[in-house]
Amino acid sequence: MPSISVRRLYQDNQRKLQMSWTAGTAGSDNRICVEADRPALALVGHLNFIHHNQVQVLGVAEVAYLEKLEQAEHSARLSELFDFPMALVIVANNLPVPQSLRDYCHTHDVPLLTSALESPYLMDVLRIYLQRMLAVSTIKHGVFLDVFEVGVLLTGASGLGKSELALELISRGHSLVADDAVELHRTAPEVLEGRCPPMLRDFLEVRGVGVLNIRHMFGETSIRPNKVLKLIIHLVPANDDYMKTLDRLSIRTENEEILNVKIRSVVLPVAAGRNLAVLVEAAVRNYILQLRGKDSTKEFLERHQAMLNKPDPDGELNDEDSAD
């Protein structure tokens, strides 16, 4: 189950959210994790005694509520709150921290942070951050590229020339996201975001040439830190017999399922004399047209059928059945 420590959350967001660590430093290794019945977006919320958020945020209304409670009721409510698992408490809006809350956090090893920012903005930032950090993920072998602003994953057997193809596409103005190992994170129910492992960032291995630093060779625009996966192009070795068996007018749409997300896929035969870079660009352009409702194969078949059904000058249909 994906999880992240409070220490990591604090380090990544301290400057942006203007946070300070007030109490509960012993709980810095507390883990924030996705629960089976709640998405990452539900991990952060205003102080709630019914739905116990892992990250409890106190804004103006919540601090005012605690201050209005009588001493006995105040202690009872805090005891009730801290009886449930909780990873982190944040007091927002640069509000003074109630001493009782500080004491409970210290006693129960729950980190207590303060922020100068307003609580709604703080929660929005943390929800997006946790959604990215706690996304379910997997690793796929291939080369991930940005081609015409579309995330394209090139897959296929080793030695087919995926890296060489990627290098040619980069030289044509497209961008590299990851080579060899691609991290795919499900950041939304139907969204897979591809990222590059830190160790491999900027590098592309081409057999016979070695490991190339694409950023140094082609500039900053040749690298993308991440991209949403939209299209998978699977390279397969092909000979004359294989090419003859292909259905040239097939209109069936293929999909590959990754982390329960369906991604459009295309099989691209690799044979001598084929310009794969041009074919990849054509496949991406065709995918973009299909998103706009334009299917070239379907359009051709409809035009062909219309020509067959068109009457000839003698008033008869140009159809094979018209001679019967």
mmCIF file of N, CA, C and O in Angstrom, residues 26-77:
data_model
loop_
_atom_site.group_PDB
_atom_site.id
_atom_site.type_symbol
_atom_site.label_atom_id
_atom_site.label_comp_id
_atom_site.label_asym_id
_atom_site.label_seq_id
_atom_site.Cartn_x
_atom_site.Cartn_y
_atom_site.Cartn_z
ATOM 1 N N ALA A 26 8.463 13.492 17.724
ATOM 2 C CA ALA A 26 8.706 12.043 17.802
ATOM 3 C C ALA A 26 7.865 11.278 16.788
ATOM 4 O O ALA A 26 8.164 10.113 16.487
ATOM 5 N N GLY A 27 6.830 11.913 16.251
ATOM 6 C CA GLY A 27 5.991 11.239 15.269
ATOM 7 C C GLY A 27 6.332 11.573 13.834
ATOM 8 O O GLY A 27 5.498 11.403 12.945
ATOM 9 N N SER A 28 7.549 12.025 13.596
ATOM 10 C CA SER A 28 7.927 12.436 12.230
ATOM 11 C C SER A 28 7.898 11.287 11.233
ATOM 12 O O SER A 28 7.786 11.518 10.032
ATOM 13 N N ASP A 29 7.994 10.053 11.735
ATOM 14 C CA ASP A 29 7.944 8.892 10.835
ATOM 15 C C ASP A 29 6.542 8.311 10.705
ATOM 16 O O ASP A 29 6.374 7.233 10.114
ATOM 17 N N ASN A 30 5.542 8.971 11.246
ATOM 18 C CA ASN A 30 4.159 8.528 11.046
ATOM 19 C C ASN A 30 3.873 8.445 9.551
ATOM 20 O O ASN A 30 4.283 9.314 8.775
ATOM 21 N N ARG A 31 3.151 7.398 9.152
ATOM 22 C CA ARG A 31 2.888 7.179 7.730
ATOM 23 C C ARG A 31 1.477 7.630 7.363
ATOM 24 O O ARG A 31 0.513 7.369 8.085
ATOM 25 N N ILE A 32 1.379 8.320 6.251
ATOM 26 C CA ILE A 32 0.095 8.679 5.644
ATOM 27 C C ILE A 32 -0.108 7.727 4.482
ATOM 28 O O ILE A 32 0.726 7.654 3.576
ATOM 29 N N CYS A 33 -1.192 6.970 4.500
ATOM 30 C CA CYS A 33 -1.384 5.950 3.463
ATOM 31 C C CYS A 33 -2.819 5.953 2.970
ATOM 32 O O CYS A 33 -3.737 6.437 3.650
ATOM 33 N N VAL A 34 -3.006 5.405 1.779
ATOM 34 C CA VAL A 34 -4.331 5.313 1.181
ATOM 35 C C VAL A 34 -5.103 4.198 1.866
ATOM 36 O O VAL A 34 -4.609 3.082 1.991
ATOM 37 N N GLU A 35 -6.308 4.498 2.317
ATOM 38 C CA GLU A 35 -7.160 3.495 2.926
ATOM 39 C C GLU A 35 -7.965 2.785 1.850
ATOM 40 O O GLU A 35 -8.231 3.329 0.783
ATOM 41 N N ALA A 36 -8.349 1.543 2.142
ATOM 42 C CA ALA A 36 -9.019 0.712 1.136
ATOM 43 C C ALA A 36 -10.328 1.329 0.644
ATOM 44 O O ALA A 36 -10.682 1.204 -0.525
ATOM 45 N N ASP A 37 -11.053 2.001 1.552
ATOM 46 C CA ASP A 37 -12.369 2.520 1.183
ATOM 47 C C ASP A 37 -12.397 4.020 0.985
ATOM 48 O O ASP A 37 -13.471 4.614 0.835
ATOM 49 N N ARG A 38 -11.217 4.672 0.985
ATOM 50 C CA ARG A 38 -11.189 6.124 0.826
ATOM 51 C C ARG A 38 -10.070 6.507 -0.130
ATOM 52 O O ARG A 38 -8.944 6.031 0.002
ATOM 53 N N PRO A 39 -10.354 7.380 -1.101
ATOM 54 C CA PRO A 39 -9.312 7.808 -2.035
ATOM 55 C C PRO A 39 -8.341 8.769 -1.371
ATOM 56 O O PRO A 39 -8.573 9.263 -0.254
ATOM 57 N N ALA A 40 -7.240 9.063 -2.064
ATOM 58 C CA ALA A 40 -6.210 9.949 -1.513
ATOM 59 C C ALA A 40 -6.762 11.331 -1.217
ATOM 60 O O ALA A 40 -6.339 11.997 -0.270
ATOM 61 N N LEU A 41 -7.745 11.780 -2.004
ATOM 62 C CA LEU A 41 -8.299 13.121 -1.807
ATOM 63 C C LEU A 41 -9.018 13.256 -0.472
ATOM 64 O O LEU A 41 -9.229 14.361 0.025
ATOM 65 N N ALA A 42 -9.422 12.106 0.138
ATOM 66 C CA ALA A 42 -10.162 12.150 1.397
ATOM 67 C C ALA A 42 -9.243 12.045 2.610
ATOM 68 O O ALA A 42 -9.723 11.962 3.733
ATOM 69 N N LEU A 43 -7.951 12.067 2.421
ATOM 70 C CA LEU A 43 -7.021 11.946 3.544
ATOM 71 C C LEU A 43 -6.913 13.238 4.334
ATOM 72 O O LEU A 43 -6.547 13.228 5.507
ATOM 73 N N VAL A 44 -7.179 14.374 3.683
ATOM 74 C CA VAL A 44 -6.993 15.685 4.301
ATOM 75 C C VAL A 44 -8.349 16.363 4.449
ATOM 76 O O VAL A 44 -9.151 16.380 3.509
ATOM 77 N N GLY A 45 -8.620 16.924 5.629
ATOM 78 C CA GLY A 45 -9.868 17.635 5.818
ATOM 79 C C GLY A 45 -9.848 18.467 7.080
ATOM 80 O O GLY A 45 -8.950 18.331 7.925
ATOM 81 N N HIS A 46 -10.849 19.344 7.225
ATOM 82 C CA HIS A 46 -10.988 20.119 8.442
ATOM 83 C C HIS A 46 -11.248 19.190 9.621
ATOM 84 O O HIS A 46 -11.719 18.060 9.451
ATOM 85 N N LEU A 47 -10.948 19.653 10.808
ATOM 86 C CA LEU A 47 -11.106 18.878 12.034
ATOM 87 C C LEU A 47 -12.468 18.189 12.043
ATOM 88 O O LEU A 47 -13.512 18.825 11.939
ATOM 89 N N ASN A 48 -12.452 16.848 12.156
ATOM 90 C CA ASN A 48 -13.671 16.071 12.034
ATOM 91 C C ASN A 48 -13.659 14.973 13.083
ATOM 92 O O ASN A 48 -12.744 14.150 13.115
ATOM 93 N N PHE A 49 -14.678 14.942 13.933
ATOM 94 C CA PHE A 49 -14.753 13.941 14.989
ATOM 95 C C PHE A 49 -15.499 12.690 14.553
ATOM 96 O O PHE A 49 -15.588 11.732 15.311
ATOM 97 N N ILE A 50 -16.049 12.710 13.350
ATOM 98 C CA ILE A 50 -16.794 11.550 12.851
ATOM 99 C C ILE A 50 -15.978 10.812 11.804
ATOM 100 O O ILE A 50 -15.709 9.612 11.925
ATOM 101 N N HIS A 51 -15.589 11.506 10.728
ATOM 102 C CA HIS A 51 -14.704 10.932 9.716
ATOM 103 C C HIS A 51 -13.282 11.382 10.061
ATOM 104 O O HIS A 51 -12.911 12.533 9.814
ATOM 105 N N HIS A 52 -12.530 10.486 10.626
ATOM 106 C CA HIS A 52 -11.229 10.857 11.187
ATOM 107 C C HIS A 52 -10.180 10.909 10.076
ATOM 108 O O HIS A 52 -9.618 9.885 9.675
ATOM 109 N N ASN A 53 -9.926 12.105 9.581
ATOM 110 C CA ASN A 53 -8.926 12.290 8.540
ATOM 111 C C ASN A 53 -7.540 11.979 9.095
ATOM 112 O O ASN A 53 -7.239 12.255 10.255
ATOM 113 N N GLN A 54 -6.688 11.433 8.235
ATOM 114 C CA GLN A 54 -5.309 11.190 8.660
ATOM 115 C C GLN A 54 -4.560 12.501 8.853
ATOM 116 O O GLN A 54 -3.648 12.590 9.665
ATOM 117 N N VAL A 55 -4.939 13.518 8.079
ATOM 118 C CA VAL A 55 -4.379 14.864 8.242
ATOM 119 C C VAL A 55 -5.525 15.781 8.646
ATOM 120 O O VAL A 55 -6.382 16.117 7.830
ATOM 121 N N GLN A 56 -5.547 16.177 9.921
ATOM 122 C CA GLN A 56 -6.611 17.031 10.442
ATOM 123 C C GLN A 56 -6.149 18.487 10.388
ATOM 124 O O GLN A 56 -5.085 18.825 10.904
ATOM 125 N N VAL A 57 -6.956 19.326 9.741
ATOM 126 C CA VAL A 57 -6.606 20.734 9.567
ATOM 127 C C VAL A 57 -7.556 21.596 10.396
ATOM 128 O O VAL A 57 -8.777 21.413 10.346
ATOM 129 N N LEU A 58 -6.985 22.524 11.145
ATOM 130 C CA LEU A 58 -7.785 23.446 11.940
ATOM 131 C C LEU A 58 -7.677 24.842 11.349
ATOM 132 O O LEU A 58 -6.583 25.406 11.252
ATOM 133 N N GLY A 59 -8.830 25.382 10.956
ATOM 134 C CA GLY A 59 -8.894 26.755 10.487
ATOM 135 C C GLY A 59 -9.513 27.646 11.542
ATOM 136 O O GLY A 59 -9.558 27.302 12.732
ATOM 137 N N VAL A 60 -10.044 28.782 11.115
ATOM 138 C CA VAL A 60 -10.619 29.755 12.055
ATOM 139 C C VAL A 60 -11.784 29.138 12.828
ATOM 140 O O VAL A 60 -11.860 29.245 14.062
ATOM 141 N N ALA A 61 -12.711 28.470 12.130
ATOM 142 C CA ALA A 61 -13.900 27.919 12.775
ATOM 143 C C ALA A 61 -13.537 26.811 13.758
ATOM 144 O O ALA A 61 -14.123 26.715 14.848
ATOM 145 N N GLU A 62 -12.574 25.965 13.402
ATOM 146 C CA GLU A 62 -12.218 24.832 14.261
ATOM 147 C C GLU A 62 -11.528 25.295 15.543
ATOM 148 O O GLU A 62 -11.811 24.785 16.635
ATOM 149 N N VAL A 63 -10.610 26.247 15.431
ATOM 150 C CA VAL A 63 -9.929 26.765 16.618
ATOM 151 C C VAL A 63 -10.927 27.494 17.519
ATOM 152 O O VAL A 63 -10.910 27.341 18.755
ATOM 153 N N ALA A 64 -11.833 28.238 16.924
ATOM 154 C CA ALA A 64 -12.859 28.931 17.708
ATOM 155 C C ALA A 64 -13.757 27.934 18.435
ATOM 156 O O ALA A 64 -14.152 28.151 19.589
ATOM 157 N N TYR A 65 -14.064 26.816 17.776
ATOM 158 C CA TYR A 65 -14.890 25.776 18.398
ATOM 159 C C TYR A 65 -14.201 25.202 19.633
ATOM 160 O O TYR A 65 -14.829 25.046 20.690
ATOM 161 N N LEU A 66 -12.920 24.891 19.509
ATOM 162 C CA LEU A 66 -12.194 24.339 20.659
ATOM 163 C C LEU A 66 -12.111 25.350 21.799
ATOM 164 O O LEU A 66 -12.201 24.979 22.987
ATOM 165 N N GLU A 67 -11.947 26.608 21.489
ATOM 166 C CA GLU A 67 -11.826 27.631 22.525
ATOM 167 C C GLU A 67 -13.137 27.848 23.272
ATOM 168 O O GLU A 67 -13.138 28.236 24.447
ATOM 169 N N LYS A 68 -14.279 27.576 22.634
ATOM 170 C CA LYS A 68 -15.573 27.788 23.264
ATOM 171 C C LYS A 68 -15.971 26.659 24.199
ATOM 172 O O LYS A 68 -16.868 26.816 25.030
ATOM 173 N N LEU A 69 -15.316 25.501 24.055
ATOM 174 C CA LEU A 69 -15.676 24.358 24.890
ATOM 175 C C LEU A 69 -15.266 24.593 26.338
ATOM 176 O O LEU A 69 -14.240 25.203 26.630
ATOM 177 N N GLU A 70 -16.098 24.082 27.252
ATOM 178 C CA GLU A 70 -15.726 24.094 28.657
ATOM 179 C C GLU A 70 -14.519 23.175 28.857
ATOM 180 O O GLU A 70 -14.257 22.279 28.065
ATOM 181 N N GLN A 71 -13.773 23.374 29.940
ATOM 182 C CA GLN A 71 -12.526 22.629 30.155
ATOM 183 C C GLN A 71 -12.742 21.123 30.121
ATOM 184 O O GLN A 71 -12.007 20.392 29.455
ATOM 185 N N ALA A 72 -13.775 20.655 30.829
ATOM 186 C CA ALA A 72 -14.021 19.204 30.881
ATOM 187 C C ALA A 72 -14.403 18.666 29.509
ATOM 188 O O ALA A 72 -13.914 17.616 29.077
ATOM 189 N N GLU A 73 -15.302 19.385 28.826
ATOM 190 C CA GLU A 73 -15.728 18.946 27.494
ATOM 191 C C GLU A 73 -14.577 19.048 26.499
ATOM 192 O O GLU A 73 -14.438 18.205 25.608
ATOM 193 N N HIS A 74 -13.744 20.070 26.676
ATOM 194 C CA HIS A 74 -12.581 20.246 25.812
ATOM 195 C C HIS A 74 -11.674 19.021 25.880
ATOM 196 O O HIS A 74 -11.278 18.458 24.860
ATOM 197 N N SER A 75 -11.353 18.585 27.094
ATOM 198 C CA SER A 75 -10.479 17.426 27.278
ATOM 199 C C SER A 75 -11.130 16.163 26.730
ATOM 200 O O SER A 75 -10.459 15.315 26.122
ATOM 201 N N ALA A 76 -12.435 16.033 26.930
ATOM 202 C CA ALA A 76 -13.136 14.836 26.452
ATOM 203 C C ALA A 76 -13.117 14.761 24.929
ATOM 204 O O ALA A 76 -12.895 13.682 24.354
ATOM 205 N N ARG A 77 -13.330 15.888 24.273
ATOM 206 C CA ARG A 77 -13.354 15.895 22.817
ATOM 207 C C ARG A 77 -11.965 15.593 22.248
ATOM 208 O O ARG A 77 -11.831 14.844 21.280
#
